[in-house]
PDB file of C-alpha atoms and ligand atoms in Angstrom:
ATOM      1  CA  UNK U   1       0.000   0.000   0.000  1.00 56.00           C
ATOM      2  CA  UNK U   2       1.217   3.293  -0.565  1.00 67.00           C
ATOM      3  CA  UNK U   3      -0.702   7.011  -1.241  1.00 76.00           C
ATOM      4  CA  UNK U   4      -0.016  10.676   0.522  1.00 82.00           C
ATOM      5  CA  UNK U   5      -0.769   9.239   4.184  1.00 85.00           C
ATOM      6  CA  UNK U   6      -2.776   6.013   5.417  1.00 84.00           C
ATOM      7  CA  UNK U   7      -5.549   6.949   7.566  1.00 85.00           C
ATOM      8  CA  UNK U   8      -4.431   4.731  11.176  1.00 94.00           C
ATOM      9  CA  UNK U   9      -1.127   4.482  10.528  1.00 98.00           C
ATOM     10  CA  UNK U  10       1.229   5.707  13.482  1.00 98.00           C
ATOM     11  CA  UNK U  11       4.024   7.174  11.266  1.00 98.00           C
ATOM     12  CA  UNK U  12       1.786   9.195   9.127  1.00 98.00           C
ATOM     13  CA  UNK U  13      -0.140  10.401  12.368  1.00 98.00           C
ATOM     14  CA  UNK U  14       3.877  11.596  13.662  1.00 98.00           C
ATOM     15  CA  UNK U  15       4.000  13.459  10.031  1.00 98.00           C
ATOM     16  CA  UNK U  16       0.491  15.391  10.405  1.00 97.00           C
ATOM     17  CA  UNK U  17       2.088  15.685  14.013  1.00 98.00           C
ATOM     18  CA  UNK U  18      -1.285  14.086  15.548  1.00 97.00           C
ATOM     19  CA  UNK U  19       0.859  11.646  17.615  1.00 97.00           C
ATOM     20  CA  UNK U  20       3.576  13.795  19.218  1.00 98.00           C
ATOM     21  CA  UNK U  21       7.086  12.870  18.877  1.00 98.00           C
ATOM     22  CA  UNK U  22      10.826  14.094  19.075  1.00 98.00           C
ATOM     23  CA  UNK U  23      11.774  15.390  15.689  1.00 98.00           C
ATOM     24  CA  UNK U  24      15.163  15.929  14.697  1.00 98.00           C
ATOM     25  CA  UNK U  25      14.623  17.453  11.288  1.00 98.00           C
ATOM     26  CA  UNK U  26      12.353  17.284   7.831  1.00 98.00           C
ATOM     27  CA  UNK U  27      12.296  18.162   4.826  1.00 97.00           C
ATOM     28  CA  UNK U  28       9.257  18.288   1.657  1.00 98.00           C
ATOM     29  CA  UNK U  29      10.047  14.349   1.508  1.00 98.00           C
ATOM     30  CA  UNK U  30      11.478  13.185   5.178  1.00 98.00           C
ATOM     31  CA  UNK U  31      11.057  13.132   8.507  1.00 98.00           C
ATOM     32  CA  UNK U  32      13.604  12.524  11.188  1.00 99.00           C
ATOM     33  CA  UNK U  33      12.768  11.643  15.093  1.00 99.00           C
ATOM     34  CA  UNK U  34      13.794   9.892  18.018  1.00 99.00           C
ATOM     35  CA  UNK U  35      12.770   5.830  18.631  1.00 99.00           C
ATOM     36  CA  UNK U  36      10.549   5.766  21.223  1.00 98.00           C
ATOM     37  CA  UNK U  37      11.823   2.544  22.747  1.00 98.00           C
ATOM     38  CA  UNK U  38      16.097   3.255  21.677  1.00 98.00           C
ATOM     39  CA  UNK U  39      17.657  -0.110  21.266  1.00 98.00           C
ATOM     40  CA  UNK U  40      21.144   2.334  21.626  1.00 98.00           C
ATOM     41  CA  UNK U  41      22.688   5.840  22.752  1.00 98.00           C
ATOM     42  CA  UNK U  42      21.363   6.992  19.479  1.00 98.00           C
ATOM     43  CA  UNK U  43      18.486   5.749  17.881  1.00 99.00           C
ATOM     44  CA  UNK U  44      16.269   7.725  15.195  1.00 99.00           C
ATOM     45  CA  UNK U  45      14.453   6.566  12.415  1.00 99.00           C
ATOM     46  CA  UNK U  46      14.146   7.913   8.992  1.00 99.00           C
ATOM     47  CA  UNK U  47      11.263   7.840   6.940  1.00 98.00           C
ATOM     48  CA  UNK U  48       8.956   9.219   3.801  1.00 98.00           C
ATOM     49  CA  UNK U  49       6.635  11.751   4.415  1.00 98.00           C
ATOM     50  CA  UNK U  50       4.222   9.853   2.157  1.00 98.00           C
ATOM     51  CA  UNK U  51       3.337   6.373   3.404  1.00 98.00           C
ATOM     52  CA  UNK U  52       4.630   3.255   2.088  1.00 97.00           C
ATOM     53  CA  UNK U  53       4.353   0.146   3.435  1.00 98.00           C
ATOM     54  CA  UNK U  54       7.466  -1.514   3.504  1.00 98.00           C
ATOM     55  CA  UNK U  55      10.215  -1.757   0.929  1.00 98.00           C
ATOM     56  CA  UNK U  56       8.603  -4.994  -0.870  1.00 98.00           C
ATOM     57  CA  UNK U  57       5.275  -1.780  -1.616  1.00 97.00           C
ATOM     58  CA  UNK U  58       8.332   0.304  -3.130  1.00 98.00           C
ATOM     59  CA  UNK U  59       7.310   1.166  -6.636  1.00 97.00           C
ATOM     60  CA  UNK U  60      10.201   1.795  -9.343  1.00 97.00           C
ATOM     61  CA  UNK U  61       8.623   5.657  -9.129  1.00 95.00           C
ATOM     62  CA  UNK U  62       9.905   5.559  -5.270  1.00 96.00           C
ATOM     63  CA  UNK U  63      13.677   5.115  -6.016  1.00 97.00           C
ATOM     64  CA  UNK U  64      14.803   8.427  -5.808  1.00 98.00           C
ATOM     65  CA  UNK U  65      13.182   8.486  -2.299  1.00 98.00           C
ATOM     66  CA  UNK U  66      14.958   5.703  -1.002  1.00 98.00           C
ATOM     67  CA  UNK U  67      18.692   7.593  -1.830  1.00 98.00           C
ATOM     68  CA  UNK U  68      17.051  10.797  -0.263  1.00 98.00           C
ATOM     69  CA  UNK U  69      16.323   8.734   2.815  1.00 98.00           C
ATOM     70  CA  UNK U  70      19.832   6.919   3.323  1.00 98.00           C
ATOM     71  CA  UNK U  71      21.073  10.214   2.877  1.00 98.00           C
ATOM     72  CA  UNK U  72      18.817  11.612   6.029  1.00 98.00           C
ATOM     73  CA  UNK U  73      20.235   8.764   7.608  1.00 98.00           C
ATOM     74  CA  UNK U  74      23.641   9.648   7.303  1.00 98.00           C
ATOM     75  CA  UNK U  75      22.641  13.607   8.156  1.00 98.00           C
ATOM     76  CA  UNK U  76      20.747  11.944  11.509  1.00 98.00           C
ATOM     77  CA  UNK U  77      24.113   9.939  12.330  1.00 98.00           C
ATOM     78  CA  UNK U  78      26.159  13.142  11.833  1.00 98.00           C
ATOM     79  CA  UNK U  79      23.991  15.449  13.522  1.00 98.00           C
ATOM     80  CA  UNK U  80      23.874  13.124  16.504  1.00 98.00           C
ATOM     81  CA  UNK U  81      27.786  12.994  16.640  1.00 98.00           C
ATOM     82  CA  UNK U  82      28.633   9.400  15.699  1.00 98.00           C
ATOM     83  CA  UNK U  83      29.766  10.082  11.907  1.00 98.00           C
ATOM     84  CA  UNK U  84      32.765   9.078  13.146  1.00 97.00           C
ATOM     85  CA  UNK U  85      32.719   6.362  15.776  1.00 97.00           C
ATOM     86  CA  UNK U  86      30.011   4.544  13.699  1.00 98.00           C
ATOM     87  CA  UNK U  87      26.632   3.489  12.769  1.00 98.00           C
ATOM     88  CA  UNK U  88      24.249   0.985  11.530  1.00 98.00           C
ATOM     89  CA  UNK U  89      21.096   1.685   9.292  1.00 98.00           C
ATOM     90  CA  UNK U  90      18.821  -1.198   9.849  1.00 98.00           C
ATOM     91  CA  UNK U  91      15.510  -1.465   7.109  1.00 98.00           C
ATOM     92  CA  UNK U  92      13.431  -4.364   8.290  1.00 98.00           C
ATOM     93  CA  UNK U  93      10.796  -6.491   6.405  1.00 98.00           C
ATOM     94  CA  UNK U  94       8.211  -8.316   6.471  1.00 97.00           C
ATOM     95  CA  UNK U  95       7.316 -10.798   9.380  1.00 96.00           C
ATOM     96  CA  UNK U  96      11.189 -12.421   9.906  1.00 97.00           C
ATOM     97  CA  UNK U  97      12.286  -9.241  10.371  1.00 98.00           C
ATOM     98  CA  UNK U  98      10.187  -7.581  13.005  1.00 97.00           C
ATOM     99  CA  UNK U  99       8.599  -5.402  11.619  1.00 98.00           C
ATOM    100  CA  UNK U 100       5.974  -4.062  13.677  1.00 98.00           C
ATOM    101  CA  UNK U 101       5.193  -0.750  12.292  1.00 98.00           C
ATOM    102  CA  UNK U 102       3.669  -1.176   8.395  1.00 98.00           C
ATOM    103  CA  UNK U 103       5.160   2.462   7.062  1.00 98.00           C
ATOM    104  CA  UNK U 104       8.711   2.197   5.553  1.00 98.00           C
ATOM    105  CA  UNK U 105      11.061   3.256   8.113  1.00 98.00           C
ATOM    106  CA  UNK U 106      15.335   3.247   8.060  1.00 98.00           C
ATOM    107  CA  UNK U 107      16.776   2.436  11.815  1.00 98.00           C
ATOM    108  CA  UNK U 108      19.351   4.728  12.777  1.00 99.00           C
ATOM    109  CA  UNK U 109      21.691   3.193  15.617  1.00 98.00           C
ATOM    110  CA  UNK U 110      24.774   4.092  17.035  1.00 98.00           C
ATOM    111  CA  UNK U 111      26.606   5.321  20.059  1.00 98.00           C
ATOM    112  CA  UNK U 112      27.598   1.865  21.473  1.00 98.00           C
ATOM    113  CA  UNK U 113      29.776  -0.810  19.807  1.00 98.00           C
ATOM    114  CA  UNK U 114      26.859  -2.735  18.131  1.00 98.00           C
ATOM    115  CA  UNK U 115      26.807  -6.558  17.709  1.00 97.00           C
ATOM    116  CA  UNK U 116      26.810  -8.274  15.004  1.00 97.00           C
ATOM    117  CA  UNK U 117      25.173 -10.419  13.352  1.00 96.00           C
ATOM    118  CA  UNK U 118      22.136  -9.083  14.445  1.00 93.00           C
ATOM    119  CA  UNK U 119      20.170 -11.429  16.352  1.00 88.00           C
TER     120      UNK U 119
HETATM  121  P1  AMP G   1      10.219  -2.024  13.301  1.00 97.73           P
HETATM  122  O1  AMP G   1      10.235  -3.139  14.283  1.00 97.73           O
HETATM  123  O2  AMP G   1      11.365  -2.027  12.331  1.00 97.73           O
HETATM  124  O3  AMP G   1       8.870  -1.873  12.622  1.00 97.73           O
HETATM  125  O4  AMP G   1      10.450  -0.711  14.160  1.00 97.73           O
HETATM  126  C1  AMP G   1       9.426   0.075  14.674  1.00 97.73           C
HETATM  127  C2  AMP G   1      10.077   1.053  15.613  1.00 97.73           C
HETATM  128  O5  AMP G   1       9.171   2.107  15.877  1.00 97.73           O
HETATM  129  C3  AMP G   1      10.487   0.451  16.955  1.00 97.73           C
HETATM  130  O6  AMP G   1      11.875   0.640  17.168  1.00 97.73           O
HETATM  131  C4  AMP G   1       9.628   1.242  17.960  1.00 97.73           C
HETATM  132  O7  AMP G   1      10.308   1.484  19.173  1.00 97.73           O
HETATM  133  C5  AMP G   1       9.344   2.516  17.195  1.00 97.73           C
HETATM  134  N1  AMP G   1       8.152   3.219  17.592  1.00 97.73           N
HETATM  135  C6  AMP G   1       6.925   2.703  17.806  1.00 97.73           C
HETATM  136  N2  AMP G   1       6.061   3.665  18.130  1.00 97.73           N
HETATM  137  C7  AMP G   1       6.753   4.836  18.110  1.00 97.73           C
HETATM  138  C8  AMP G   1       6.405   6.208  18.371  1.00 97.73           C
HETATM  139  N3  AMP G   1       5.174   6.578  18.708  1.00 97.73           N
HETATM  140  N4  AMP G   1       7.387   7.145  18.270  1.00 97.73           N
HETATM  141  C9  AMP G   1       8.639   6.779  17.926  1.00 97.73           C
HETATM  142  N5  AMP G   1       9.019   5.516  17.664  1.00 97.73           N
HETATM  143  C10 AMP G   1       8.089   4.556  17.766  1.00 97.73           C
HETATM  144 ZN1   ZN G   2       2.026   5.672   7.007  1.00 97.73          ZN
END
């Protein structure tokens, strides 16, 4: 599924800011903000400002999105101060993966030597 904004879905109630949350910055196409529940020292996540799904509702049309939004990932880990020491950007998928909320979303974490593999 994907269209301007899905009617119950958290992550396009934090863009029309109708759920309140801590945002780092935005842009016409992005939004930056804090995880609720950080799995690390630093922990934001990176999305669209239009809702899509998950990266398997990606249409070809949505490409130039995805670059914009590893780039806000990279300004997120910079602007939190961990350019340097390191990060992960984490996109889960579908069911195996976790994930829980059903609007595309990159993980930014960092500020902690991070494990891997993931589990
Ligand atoms: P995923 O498991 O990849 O779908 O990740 C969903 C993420 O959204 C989790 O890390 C949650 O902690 C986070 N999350 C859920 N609700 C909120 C919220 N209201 N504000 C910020 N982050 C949230
Ligand atoms: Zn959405």
């Amino acid at each position: 599924m994907s269209g301007p904004q899905a009617a119950g879905c958290l992550f396009c109630r934090i863009v029309r800011r109708e759920t309140p949350a801590k945002i780092l910055f935005e842009d016409e196409r992005v939004l930056a903000f804090e995880d609720i529940r950080p799995q690390a020292p630093v922990h934001v996540l990176v999305i669209p400002k239009a809702h899509v799904a998950s990266l398997n509702d990606a249409s070809e049309g949505s490409q130039a999105l995805l670059g914009e939004l590893l780039f806000a990932a990279r300004r997120a880990a910079l602007e939190k101060g961990i350019g340097e020491t390191g990060y992960r950007v984490v996109l889960n998928t579908g069911r195996d993966s976790g994930q829980a909320v059903s609007h595309i979303h990159f993980h930014v974490l960092g500020g902690r030597r991070l494990q891997w593999p993931p589990g």
